[in-house]
Short mmCIF file of C-alpha atoms in Angstrom, two decimals:
data_model
loop_
_atom_site.label_atom_id
_atom_site.label_comp_id
_atom_site.label_asym_id
_atom_site.label_seq_id
_atom_site.Cartn_x
_atom_site.Cartn_y
_atom_site.Cartn_z
CA MET A 664 -30.44 55.54 76.66
CA ALA A 665 -30.48 58.15 80.13
CA GLY A 666 -30.21 61.25 79.20
CA SER A 667 -30.68 60.95 75.55
CA GLU A 668 -33.34 62.94 73.49
CA ARG A 669 -35.34 61.04 71.42
CA VAL A 670 -37.97 63.00 68.87
CA ALA A 671 -40.82 60.85 68.20
CA THR A 672 -42.49 60.75 64.71
CA SER A 673 -46.00 60.27 64.20
CA PRO A 674 -47.55 57.52 61.47
CA THR A 675 -50.02 59.97 60.86
CA ALA A 676 -48.33 63.07 60.30
CA THR A 677 -48.47 64.27 56.72
CA VAL A 678 -45.70 65.40 54.27
CA ARG A 679 -46.36 68.42 52.90
CA PRO A 680 -45.76 68.45 48.97
CA THR A 681 -42.96 70.52 47.75
CA ALA A 682 -43.93 73.70 45.56
CA PRO A 683 -43.93 73.43 41.80
CA ASP A 684 -40.59 75.00 39.71
CA ALA A 685 -41.79 78.54 38.40
CA VAL A 686 -40.74 79.22 35.01
CA LYS A 687 -41.00 82.81 33.12
CA ILE A 688 -41.73 82.82 29.66
CA LEU A 689 -42.02 85.85 27.45
CA VAL A 690 -44.35 86.16 24.89
CA ALA A 691 -42.91 88.86 21.73
CA GLY A 692 -43.26 90.03 18.68
CA GLY A 693 -44.35 92.55 16.47
CA PHE A 694 -47.03 94.35 16.79
CA GLY A 695 -50.89 92.86 16.30
CA VAL A 696 -49.09 89.86 16.05
CA GLY A 697 -51.63 87.95 18.67
CA LYS A 698 -49.61 88.17 21.25
CA THR A 699 -52.44 89.04 23.76
CA THR A 700 -54.68 86.39 22.17
CA LEU A 701 -51.95 83.75 22.89
CA VAL A 702 -51.39 84.34 26.45
CA GLY A 703 -55.55 84.80 27.19
CA SER A 704 -56.16 81.66 24.78
CA VAL A 705 -53.87 78.97 27.10
CA SER A 706 -53.50 80.69 30.85
CA GLU A 707 -55.39 79.27 33.26
CA ILE A 708 -56.48 82.67 35.25
CA ALA A 709 -57.88 85.30 34.05
CA PRO A 710 -55.39 87.23 32.20
CA LEU A 711 -54.26 90.60 33.11
CA ARG A 712 -53.39 92.60 30.29
CA THR A 713 -52.92 96.59 29.93
CA GLU A 714 -54.78 97.48 26.55
CA GLU A 715 -55.64 100.95 25.48
CA PRO A 716 -57.61 101.95 22.38
CA LEU A 717 -55.89 103.04 19.37
CA THR A 718 -56.94 106.72 18.74
CA ALA A 719 -56.16 108.87 15.98
CA ALA A 720 -53.12 110.31 17.78
CA GLY A 721 -51.02 107.16 17.28
CA LEU A 722 -51.99 107.58 13.24
CA ASP A 723 -48.45 108.47 12.44
CA VAL A 724 -46.38 106.20 14.44
CA ASP A 725 -48.31 103.30 14.28
CA ASP A 726 -48.07 100.81 11.35
CA LEU A 727 -51.35 99.72 11.10
CA ALA A 728 -50.43 98.10 6.81
CA GLY A 729 -52.34 94.46 7.11
CA ILE A 730 -54.60 94.90 11.01
CA GLU A 731 -56.24 97.84 9.76
CA GLU A 732 -59.21 96.57 12.18
CA LYS A 733 -57.04 96.35 15.31
CA ARG A 734 -58.69 98.39 18.01
CA ALA A 735 -56.71 98.09 21.27
CA THR A 736 -52.44 97.22 21.61
CA THR A 737 -50.91 96.61 24.67
CA VAL A 738 -48.86 99.20 26.77
CA ALA A 739 -47.49 97.13 29.43
CA LEU A 740 -47.92 93.56 29.15
CA ASP A 741 -49.85 90.97 29.49
CA PHE A 742 -49.21 88.13 31.87
CA GLY A 743 -50.79 84.45 32.50
CA ARG A 744 -49.90 81.36 34.30
CA ILE A 745 -50.13 78.01 32.85
CA SER A 746 -49.34 74.76 34.84
CA ILE A 747 -47.44 71.93 32.87
CA GLY A 748 -47.66 68.51 34.96
CA GLN A 749 -47.96 69.24 38.83
CA ASP A 750 -44.49 70.19 38.91
CA LEU A 751 -44.05 72.91 36.90
CA VAL A 752 -45.86 76.13 36.68
CA LEU A 753 -45.33 78.91 33.46
CA TYR A 754 -45.34 82.35 34.35
CA LEU A 755 -46.60 83.96 30.61
CA PHE A 756 -45.03 87.83 30.15
CA GLY A 757 -46.94 89.17 26.73
CA THR A 758 -44.60 92.13 25.75
CA PRO A 759 -45.66 95.09 24.09
CA GLY A 760 -45.30 95.55 20.33
CA GLN A 761 -44.85 99.16 19.18
CA GLN A 762 -41.63 100.15 19.25
CA ARG A 763 -42.46 103.16 21.61
CA PHE A 764 -43.11 100.77 23.98
CA TRP A 765 -39.83 98.73 23.20
CA PHE A 766 -37.82 100.04 26.51
CA MET A 767 -39.83 97.72 28.10
CA TRP A 768 -38.09 94.39 26.75
CA ASN A 769 -34.82 94.31 29.20
CA ASP A 770 -36.74 94.76 32.29
CA LEU A 771 -39.39 92.06 31.10
CA ALA A 772 -36.72 90.18 30.29
CA ILE A 773 -34.80 89.26 33.16
CA GLY A 774 -35.25 86.18 34.80
CA ALA A 775 -36.69 84.85 31.72
CA LEU A 776 -35.70 81.36 30.92
CA GLY A 777 -36.89 81.55 27.28
CA ALA A 778 -39.61 83.11 24.75
CA VAL A 779 -41.81 82.53 22.53
CA VAL A 780 -41.08 84.82 19.28
CA LEU A 781 -45.09 84.98 17.28
CA VAL A 782 -44.66 85.54 13.84
CA ASP A 783 -47.67 87.01 11.43
CA VAL A 784 -46.76 85.43 7.55
CA ARG A 785 -48.47 88.44 6.25
CA ARG A 786 -45.91 90.76 8.27
CA PRO A 787 -42.80 89.01 8.78
CA GLU A 788 -41.22 91.90 8.89
CA SER A 789 -43.03 92.88 12.07
CA SER A 790 -41.38 90.19 14.41
CA PHE A 791 -37.28 91.01 12.72
CA ALA A 792 -36.73 92.93 16.18
CA ALA A 793 -38.10 90.13 18.55
CA ILE A 794 -35.64 87.78 17.23
CA ASP A 795 -32.39 90.01 17.08
CA PHE A 796 -33.10 90.65 20.94
CA PHE A 797 -33.39 87.37 22.06
CA GLU A 798 -30.49 86.57 19.68
CA ARG A 799 -28.63 89.18 21.32
CA ARG A 800 -29.12 87.88 24.59
CA GLY A 801 -28.67 84.50 24.04
CA ILE A 802 -32.29 83.64 25.72
CA PRO A 803 -33.57 80.60 23.98
CA PHE A 804 -36.75 81.23 21.89
CA VAL A 805 -39.05 79.35 18.87
CA VAL A 806 -40.89 80.85 16.70
CA ALA A 807 -44.67 80.60 16.22
CA VAL A 808 -46.28 81.49 12.86
CA ASN A 809 -49.74 82.04 13.59
CA GLY A 810 -52.40 81.16 11.38
CA PHE A 811 -54.90 84.26 11.26
CA HIS A 812 -58.04 82.31 10.24
CA GLY A 813 -56.57 79.21 10.54
CA ARG A 814 -54.80 79.49 7.69
CA HIS A 815 -51.16 79.04 7.28
CA PRO A 816 -50.18 79.48 3.02
CA TYR A 817 -46.40 79.08 3.77
CA PRO A 818 -44.83 75.60 5.53
CA ALA A 819 -42.42 75.73 9.01
CA ALA A 820 -39.07 75.41 6.24
CA GLU A 821 -40.13 78.65 4.01
CA ILE A 822 -40.85 80.68 6.67
CA ARG A 823 -37.59 79.56 8.51
CA ASP A 824 -36.00 80.87 5.21
CA ALA A 825 -37.38 84.23 4.69
CA LEU A 826 -36.86 85.00 8.40
CA ALA A 827 -32.73 84.03 8.03
CA LEU A 828 -33.22 81.89 10.98
CA PRO A 829 -30.35 78.73 12.37
CA GLU A 830 -31.53 75.48 11.87
CA HIS A 831 -31.46 75.34 15.48
CA VAL A 832 -34.63 76.78 16.31
CA GLN A 833 -37.59 75.45 16.09
CA VAL A 834 -40.14 77.10 13.49
CA LEU A 835 -43.95 75.87 14.90
CA LEU A 836 -47.17 76.89 13.49
CA CYS A 837 -50.00 77.65 15.35
CA ASP A 838 -53.25 79.21 16.01
CA ALA A 839 -53.00 81.91 18.71
CA ARG A 840 -56.99 81.37 19.66
CA GLU A 841 -56.68 77.62 20.54
CA ARG A 842 -55.56 76.67 24.15
CA ALA A 843 -54.66 73.14 22.84
CA SER A 844 -52.22 74.96 19.48
CA SER A 845 -50.87 77.11 21.77
CA ARG A 846 -50.15 75.22 24.55
CA ASP A 847 -48.28 72.80 22.64
CA VAL A 848 -45.69 76.00 21.69
CA LEU A 849 -45.31 76.38 24.96
CA LEU A 850 -44.91 72.58 25.42
CA ALA A 851 -42.17 72.71 22.76
CA LEU A 852 -40.30 74.92 24.10
CA ILE A 853 -40.00 73.84 27.39
CA ASP A 854 -38.46 70.55 26.04
CA GLN A 855 -35.73 72.62 24.91
CA LEU A 856 -34.74 74.37 27.48
CA ILE A 857 -34.91 71.04 29.37
CA GLU A 858 -32.73 69.18 26.33
CA ALA A 859 -30.18 72.14 27.09
CA ALA A 860 -30.23 71.73 30.72
CA SER A 861 -29.54 68.50 30.48
CA GLY A 862 -26.51 68.89 27.58
CA ALA A 863 -25.19 70.96 30.01
CA ALA A 864 -24.85 68.60 33.09
CA ALA A 865 -23.89 65.93 31.03
CA SER A 866 -20.67 68.33 29.67
#
């Protein structure tokens, strides 16, 4: 038709794939529970770490009971990334565990869709603050019990009772040193987030 404009489409034109969805996940817990180890074991990139050596100056404020072998601590955050399939990327932010650095948690939590709370059964009380933090802010989380040296002396049900967790909070046994184990924890959290989103959309 005269005067009409036509836009030609080349049959060989390539369709650019859409970028994968990005999800921010926090890895939290007490001092020395294995947060840096988990992020490092599962990250597909070299993880960013902000570790500094423990010094004599911190002996009065850092509780090393049960983790006397610890030589360094995270002073800001750990950061890693893992792709879940082709359409989902998780950005992992490990929080500092020492009480004097807890003020950073509020900033790290901005934009986070969920969290993993790591627990050391030798010192379960060290993760109470993290559990309370996410409960108060309504951020979904799972509890991952880190089996140091690959041992899990207590079943998940016993740990749930000890931490006074509600039934909807998943308690998972893991080994933060093992990539597959850490990945399973993250997948369990993602499944929980998807299920919650689907339920909200249906209501």
